[in-house]
Short mmCIF file of C-alpha atoms in Angstrom, two decimals:
data_model
loop_
_atom_site.label_atom_id
_atom_site.label_comp_id
_atom_site.label_asym_id
_atom_site.label_seq_id
_atom_site.Cartn_x
_atom_site.Cartn_y
_atom_site.Cartn_z
CA MET A 1 6.44 -50.24 -33.10
CA THR A 2 7.63 -52.32 -36.53
CA GLU A 3 6.32 -55.67 -36.71
CA LEU A 4 8.75 -58.02 -36.35
CA VAL A 5 8.48 -61.15 -39.91
CA ALA A 6 10.91 -63.80 -39.13
CA THR A 7 10.99 -65.94 -43.22
CA THR A 8 13.78 -66.71 -45.61
CA PRO A 9 14.95 -66.43 -49.30
CA GLY A 10 13.66 -69.79 -50.01
CA LEU A 11 16.16 -72.10 -51.76
CA LEU A 12 16.74 -74.75 -48.70
CA PRO A 13 18.63 -77.73 -48.63
CA LEU A 14 17.34 -80.84 -49.82
CA PRO A 15 16.92 -82.89 -46.99
CA ASP A 16 20.41 -85.62 -46.59
CA TRP A 17 18.11 -88.63 -47.94
CA ALA A 18 16.08 -87.38 -51.24
CA LYS A 19 19.90 -86.44 -52.09
CA GLY A 20 20.79 -89.32 -53.55
CA GLU A 21 17.11 -91.07 -54.00
CA LEU A 22 16.17 -88.45 -56.73
CA SER A 23 19.75 -88.49 -58.12
CA ASP A 24 18.82 -92.19 -58.39
CA LEU A 25 14.64 -91.66 -59.61
CA LYS A 26 16.37 -88.75 -62.29
CA GLY A 27 19.35 -91.09 -63.65
CA HIS A 28 16.46 -93.64 -63.75
CA GLN A 29 13.73 -91.34 -65.90
CA LYS A 30 15.99 -88.89 -68.43
CA SER A 31 13.61 -88.75 -71.41
CA ASP A 32 10.99 -87.25 -68.79
CA LEU A 33 12.90 -84.88 -67.58
CA ILE A 34 14.80 -84.36 -70.78
CA ASP A 35 10.53 -83.94 -72.17
CA GLY A 36 10.37 -81.05 -69.19
CA THR A 37 8.03 -83.68 -67.48
CA GLU A 38 9.11 -85.47 -64.11
CA GLY A 39 7.93 -89.42 -63.74
CA GLU A 40 5.46 -90.15 -60.53
CA ALA A 41 8.37 -91.72 -58.19
CA VAL A 42 10.08 -87.88 -58.40
CA THR A 43 7.12 -86.43 -58.19
CA GLU A 44 6.39 -88.12 -55.12
CA ALA A 45 10.05 -87.47 -53.33
CA TYR A 46 9.55 -83.72 -54.32
CA ASP A 47 6.25 -83.65 -52.13
CA ARG A 48 7.47 -85.62 -49.42
CA VAL A 49 10.64 -82.81 -49.19
CA ARG A 50 8.29 -80.27 -49.25
CA ALA A 51 6.31 -81.55 -46.27
CA GLU A 52 9.46 -81.90 -44.79
CA GLU A 53 10.69 -78.43 -45.19
CA LEU A 54 7.91 -77.38 -44.39
CA ASP A 55 8.15 -79.09 -40.32
CA TRP A 56 11.04 -77.29 -40.37
CA GLN A 57 10.05 -73.70 -40.93
CA THR A 58 6.91 -74.59 -38.23
CA GLU A 59 9.20 -75.57 -36.03
CA ALA A 60 11.40 -72.39 -36.14
CA GLY A 61 8.53 -70.83 -36.62
CA LEU A 62 8.50 -68.24 -39.31
CA ASP A 63 6.34 -66.48 -40.00
CA ARG A 64 6.29 -67.07 -43.22
CA VAL A 65 7.02 -70.19 -44.89
CA VAL A 66 8.06 -71.19 -48.77
CA GLY A 67 7.51 -74.77 -50.26
CA GLY A 68 11.11 -74.69 -50.41
CA GLN A 69 11.78 -74.46 -53.85
CA ALA A 70 13.39 -78.19 -53.60
CA ARG A 71 13.31 -78.62 -57.16
CA TRP A 72 15.40 -75.86 -58.17
CA ASP A 73 17.72 -78.07 -59.40
CA ASP A 74 18.49 -74.52 -61.60
CA ASN A 75 18.71 -72.10 -59.03
CA ILE A 76 17.01 -68.81 -59.07
CA ALA A 77 17.17 -69.70 -63.33
CA HIS A 78 14.50 -72.26 -62.90
CA PRO A 79 11.30 -70.61 -63.92
CA LEU A 80 13.10 -70.34 -67.16
CA SER A 81 14.71 -73.63 -67.62
CA MET A 82 10.86 -75.95 -67.08
CA ALA A 83 9.73 -73.00 -70.26
CA ASP A 84 8.82 -74.29 -73.79
CA ALA A 85 11.40 -71.83 -75.35
CA VAL A 86 13.41 -72.39 -72.99
CA ASP A 87 16.67 -75.07 -74.30
CA THR A 88 18.71 -75.11 -71.74
CA ARG A 89 23.16 -76.58 -72.58
CA GLY A 90 25.93 -76.93 -70.47
CA ILE A 91 26.84 -76.29 -67.06
CA VAL A 92 27.78 -71.96 -65.77
CA ARG A 93 28.78 -70.65 -62.59
CA TYR A 94 26.46 -69.31 -60.37
CA TYR A 95 27.36 -65.92 -59.49
CA ASP A 96 30.65 -66.06 -58.24
CA ASN A 97 30.55 -69.50 -56.01
CA ASN A 98 30.45 -72.92 -56.03
CA ASN A 99 26.91 -73.59 -57.10
CA PHE A 100 26.43 -73.77 -60.86
CA TYR A 101 23.20 -74.41 -63.29
CA ARG A 102 21.93 -74.89 -67.25
CA GLU A 103 22.14 -72.43 -68.72
CA PRO A 104 19.00 -70.93 -70.00
CA VAL A 105 18.29 -70.15 -73.69
CA VAL A 106 15.62 -68.41 -74.67
CA VAL A 107 15.43 -70.00 -78.45
CA GLY A 108 11.04 -67.81 -79.16
CA GLU A 109 8.57 -66.10 -77.55
CA LEU A 110 8.55 -67.01 -73.75
CA THR A 111 5.61 -67.57 -72.70
CA ALA A 112 3.95 -68.80 -69.12
CA THR A 113 4.22 -72.42 -67.83
CA GLY A 114 2.68 -71.94 -64.38
CA ASP A 115 5.16 -74.10 -62.75
CA VAL A 116 5.87 -71.60 -59.69
CA ALA A 117 2.11 -71.77 -59.19
CA ALA A 118 1.11 -75.84 -59.37
CA GLU A 119 4.29 -75.67 -56.52
CA LEU A 120 2.39 -73.02 -54.22
CA ASP A 121 -0.37 -75.50 -54.53
CA ALA A 122 0.91 -78.13 -53.37
CA THR A 123 2.36 -76.26 -50.24
CA ALA A 124 -0.73 -74.18 -50.42
CA GLU A 125 -2.31 -77.75 -49.74
CA ALA A 126 0.60 -79.07 -47.21
CA LEU A 127 0.76 -76.42 -44.76
CA ASP A 128 -0.76 -77.50 -41.57
CA ASP A 129 -2.66 -75.17 -38.61
CA GLY A 130 -0.63 -73.41 -37.01
CA ALA A 131 2.57 -73.13 -39.99
CA GLY A 132 3.39 -69.34 -40.85
CA ASP A 133 1.27 -67.49 -43.79
CA LEU A 134 2.76 -68.86 -47.89
CA GLN A 135 5.69 -66.67 -49.52
CA ALA A 136 6.48 -66.71 -52.81
CA VAL A 137 9.41 -67.02 -54.66
CA LEU A 138 10.84 -65.85 -57.31
CA PRO A 139 13.16 -64.25 -59.21
CA GLY A 140 13.60 -61.02 -60.16
CA PRO A 141 12.95 -59.84 -63.99
CA TYR A 142 17.01 -58.12 -64.21
CA SER A 143 18.58 -61.56 -61.91
CA LEU A 144 17.08 -63.93 -64.18
CA ALA A 145 17.51 -61.94 -67.90
CA ASP A 146 20.62 -61.49 -66.64
CA LEU A 147 21.07 -65.26 -65.94
CA ALA A 148 19.88 -66.37 -68.93
CA THR A 149 20.70 -66.05 -72.99
CA ASP A 150 18.42 -64.76 -75.36
CA GLU A 151 18.69 -66.03 -78.90
CA GLN A 152 15.11 -64.66 -79.46
CA TYR A 153 14.38 -61.36 -78.98
CA GLY A 154 17.95 -59.53 -79.94
CA ASP A 155 17.66 -56.76 -77.92
CA GLU A 156 19.14 -56.22 -74.11
CA ALA A 157 15.70 -54.33 -73.67
CA ALA A 158 13.69 -55.59 -75.89
CA PHE A 159 14.39 -59.20 -73.52
CA LEU A 160 14.32 -57.63 -69.88
CA ASP A 161 10.40 -56.44 -70.45
CA ALA A 162 10.05 -59.96 -72.22
CA VAL A 163 11.46 -61.46 -68.87
CA ALA A 164 9.53 -58.93 -66.77
CA ASP A 165 6.28 -59.98 -69.73
CA PHE A 166 7.06 -64.18 -68.64
CA LEU A 167 6.95 -62.81 -64.69
CA VAL A 168 3.90 -60.93 -64.95
CA ASP A 169 2.09 -63.92 -66.71
CA GLU A 170 2.84 -66.92 -64.25
CA VAL A 171 2.31 -64.38 -60.88
CA GLU A 172 -0.98 -63.85 -62.21
CA GLN A 173 -1.59 -67.04 -62.11
CA PHE A 174 -0.80 -67.38 -58.36
CA PRO A 175 -2.59 -68.57 -55.39
CA ASP A 176 -3.36 -66.10 -52.67
CA VAL A 177 -0.11 -65.61 -50.23
CA ALA A 178 1.21 -63.34 -48.04
CA THR A 179 3.90 -62.45 -49.59
CA LEU A 180 6.53 -62.11 -52.90
CA PHE A 181 9.98 -62.76 -52.07
CA LEU A 182 11.67 -61.15 -55.68
CA LEU A 183 15.19 -62.17 -55.33
CA GLU A 184 17.78 -59.75 -57.36
CA PRO A 185 21.05 -60.31 -57.29
CA SER A 186 22.54 -59.08 -60.01
CA LEU A 187 21.64 -55.58 -59.59
CA VAL A 188 24.78 -56.36 -57.20
CA GLU A 189 26.64 -58.72 -59.23
CA ASN A 190 26.49 -57.33 -62.61
CA PRO A 191 24.47 -53.92 -61.85
CA PRO A 192 22.78 -52.56 -65.41
CA GLU A 193 24.41 -50.38 -67.25
CA ALA A 194 23.12 -46.10 -67.75
CA GLY A 195 19.38 -47.00 -69.47
CA ILE A 196 18.93 -50.73 -68.78
CA ASP A 197 18.97 -48.86 -64.70
CA GLU A 198 15.74 -47.43 -65.61
CA ARG A 199 14.38 -50.12 -67.32
CA ALA A 200 15.10 -53.31 -65.06
CA GLY A 201 13.36 -51.07 -61.89
CA ALA A 202 10.08 -51.00 -64.15
CA ALA A 203 10.72 -54.34 -65.35
CA ILE A 204 10.42 -54.91 -61.18
CA ASP A 205 7.68 -52.69 -61.41
CA ARG A 206 5.52 -54.73 -63.55
CA VAL A 207 6.37 -57.71 -61.60
CA ALA A 208 5.33 -57.11 -58.15
CA THR A 209 2.38 -55.26 -59.37
CA ALA A 210 0.62 -58.48 -60.49
CA THR A 211 -0.09 -59.13 -57.28
CA GLU A 212 -1.68 -58.10 -54.18
CA ALA A 213 0.89 -59.57 -51.84
CA ASP A 214 3.25 -57.54 -50.14
CA VAL A 215 6.90 -58.08 -52.08
CA VAL A 216 9.98 -57.85 -51.54
CA CYS A 217 12.81 -57.14 -53.59
CA HIS A 218 15.22 -58.89 -52.05
CA THR A 219 19.31 -57.76 -53.35
CA TYR A 220 22.10 -59.15 -51.84
CA TRP A 221 25.91 -60.08 -52.52
CA GLY A 222 26.99 -56.24 -51.43
CA ALA A 223 25.36 -53.36 -51.94
CA VAL A 224 23.59 -51.99 -55.20
CA PRO A 225 24.73 -48.80 -56.70
CA GLU A 226 23.83 -45.55 -56.77
CA LYS A 227 21.71 -45.25 -59.75
CA PRO A 228 20.12 -48.35 -60.11
CA TYR A 229 19.06 -48.10 -56.86
CA ALA A 230 17.46 -45.66 -57.55
CA HIS A 231 15.65 -46.63 -60.54
CA LEU A 232 14.09 -49.66 -58.07
CA MET A 233 12.50 -46.57 -55.54
CA ASP A 234 10.30 -45.35 -58.58
CA ALA A 235 9.14 -49.35 -58.54
CA ASP A 236 5.74 -50.22 -56.64
CA LEU A 237 7.78 -51.82 -53.84
CA ASP A 238 6.00 -53.03 -50.10
CA ALA A 239 9.70 -53.36 -49.14
CA VAL A 240 13.72 -53.25 -50.04
CA GLY A 241 16.42 -56.14 -49.03
CA PHE A 242 20.00 -55.36 -47.96
CA ASP A 243 22.46 -57.45 -47.64
CA PHE A 244 23.65 -56.65 -43.82
CA VAL A 245 25.74 -59.85 -43.73
CA SER A 246 27.79 -58.55 -47.43
CA ASP A 247 28.18 -55.06 -46.88
CA HIS A 248 27.00 -52.68 -44.10
CA GLU A 249 27.79 -50.06 -44.99
CA ALA A 250 27.28 -49.26 -48.38
CA ASN A 251 23.40 -50.20 -47.68
CA LEU A 252 23.21 -47.98 -45.23
CA TYR A 253 24.49 -45.20 -47.19
CA ASN A 254 22.08 -46.25 -49.89
CA ILE A 255 19.22 -45.85 -47.65
CA THR A 256 19.93 -42.37 -45.40
CA GLU A 257 20.90 -40.91 -49.24
CA TYR A 258 17.89 -42.34 -51.51
CA GLY A 259 15.56 -43.17 -49.31
CA THR A 260 13.71 -46.79 -48.97
CA THR A 261 10.61 -48.13 -48.80
CA ASP A 262 8.14 -48.13 -46.02
CA ASP A 263 8.83 -52.02 -45.41
CA ILE A 264 12.19 -52.78 -45.21
CA ALA A 265 13.66 -56.56 -44.98
CA LEU A 266 16.89 -57.78 -43.48
CA GLY A 267 19.37 -59.81 -44.55
CA LEU A 268 21.26 -60.38 -40.74
CA VAL A 269 21.99 -64.44 -41.46
CA ASP A 270 24.73 -65.54 -43.19
CA GLY A 271 22.69 -68.32 -46.02
CA GLN A 272 26.49 -69.56 -46.96
CA ASN A 273 28.30 -69.39 -43.58
CA THR A 274 27.94 -72.63 -41.08
CA ARG A 275 28.29 -70.30 -38.03
CA VAL A 276 25.52 -70.09 -36.37
CA GLU A 277 24.37 -66.03 -35.74
CA GLY A 278 23.03 -65.62 -31.91
CA VAL A 279 19.55 -64.26 -31.32
CA GLU A 280 20.56 -61.34 -29.60
CA THR A 281 23.11 -60.83 -32.35
CA VAL A 282 20.79 -60.64 -34.86
CA ARG A 283 18.40 -58.78 -32.26
CA GLU A 284 21.83 -56.53 -31.92
CA ARG A 285 21.34 -56.36 -35.60
CA VAL A 286 17.96 -55.37 -35.88
CA GLU A 287 18.58 -52.18 -32.67
CA TRP A 288 21.87 -51.16 -35.37
CA VAL A 289 20.02 -50.07 -38.41
CA GLY A 290 17.37 -48.84 -36.74
CA GLU A 291 19.36 -46.34 -34.58
CA GLN A 292 21.05 -45.18 -37.75
CA ILE A 293 17.76 -43.97 -39.92
CA PRO A 294 16.32 -42.63 -36.56
CA ALA A 295 14.01 -40.49 -39.03
CA GLN A 296 12.91 -43.65 -41.08
CA SER A 297 9.81 -45.77 -39.02
CA PHE A 298 9.11 -48.71 -40.78
CA ASP A 299 6.00 -50.55 -40.34
CA THR A 300 6.58 -53.52 -41.07
CA THR A 301 10.37 -55.58 -40.70
CA TYR A 302 11.42 -58.44 -42.18
CA LEU A 303 14.27 -60.78 -40.54
CA THR A 304 15.59 -62.89 -43.26
CA ALA A 305 18.93 -64.74 -44.57
CA ASN A 306 21.11 -62.56 -46.82
CA THR A 307 21.10 -65.30 -49.36
CA GLU A 308 19.21 -68.70 -50.09
CA LEU A 309 19.53 -70.89 -47.82
CA PHE A 310 20.58 -74.16 -50.19
CA TYR A 311 24.42 -73.31 -49.56
CA LEU A 312 24.27 -75.30 -45.67
CA PRO A 313 23.43 -78.14 -44.48
CA VAL A 314 20.27 -78.74 -43.11
CA ASN A 315 21.31 -78.28 -39.62
CA ARG A 316 22.72 -75.43 -39.95
CA ALA A 317 20.10 -73.82 -42.14
CA ARG A 318 17.24 -74.45 -39.56
CA GLU A 319 18.65 -73.51 -37.02
CA LYS A 320 19.31 -69.94 -38.76
CA LEU A 321 15.79 -69.84 -39.04
CA ALA A 322 15.14 -70.82 -35.37
CA VAL A 323 17.77 -67.75 -34.78
CA LEU A 324 15.30 -65.17 -37.41
CA ALA A 325 12.15 -66.57 -35.25
CA ARG A 326 13.22 -66.62 -31.63
CA ALA A 327 15.03 -62.62 -32.48
CA ALA A 328 11.61 -61.95 -33.95
CA ALA A 329 9.46 -63.16 -31.48
CA GLY A 330 11.45 -61.25 -28.84
CA GLU A 331 13.07 -64.86 -27.15
CA GLU A 332 16.24 -64.27 -26.07
CA GLU A 333 18.64 -67.72 -26.46
CA VAL A 334 17.36 -70.83 -29.06
CA THR A 335 16.52 -73.81 -27.56
CA ALA A 336 18.27 -77.54 -28.18
#
């Protein structure tokens, strides 16, 4: 029987108090932020946010917990935004929604910053007894390259390779984590063309094999087209994540036609809709997936949101986390 593990793709919403406080603090420390550093007051505020978001996840009962990625103002482009060889320029739309990020423009040789590793170190130190196991979150190399602009490498393939090298160096600085979620929405939103699709699979493989943790490549906002999906299956992944909210039929087709990994991650609650799914609904969706692919028995099934959760109000995000945890634990309903 498959082990059900409740988790999240990360990027949780900021607590209400933090929105105004951080905006005010950053307004007073513009010179520090331009230099890529944070003043002491900003750092302390983010520490409080991290602790609060860990409490949300622990209270919900998640099996894997994340640091919340509260500092990721540029969404999953954040790791590049922190690099010395990157200029952050104009505000651009984050995929096809009403969120935006600063365009990261690579103007020199990319070198790792250790920024995500430092966040993970701080998260590990803040974990209380009874919390779930630590999970890291990173953009996948294809999505990170897709969100960025290259003024250094001059070739799409070379740039993708450089971004993969950058992420490998970041991962190698991580503390021990149980799981790494690689977020790859661009495989769906702007799928790679022939030739690049194979390189994208190879780039994901390089990042995945840089850690001893279980690696989940989470795809969302639809389904990956057939050829990129087939190349994704060449990567040494523990699990692929599927958005069963946006397009369950196309994702099911990929699984039945091309197979999948020994573990699977199911995006079962909507990370962009305030309607909260019931525990029984989530469990029925898990059972439905299993019924459609009876020939494959998964060692681990991750129950998660289909997208990042920062789109939601805090109360709705917390309720959805609780639903996932209770569905994984076999509980029937969410209590007030």
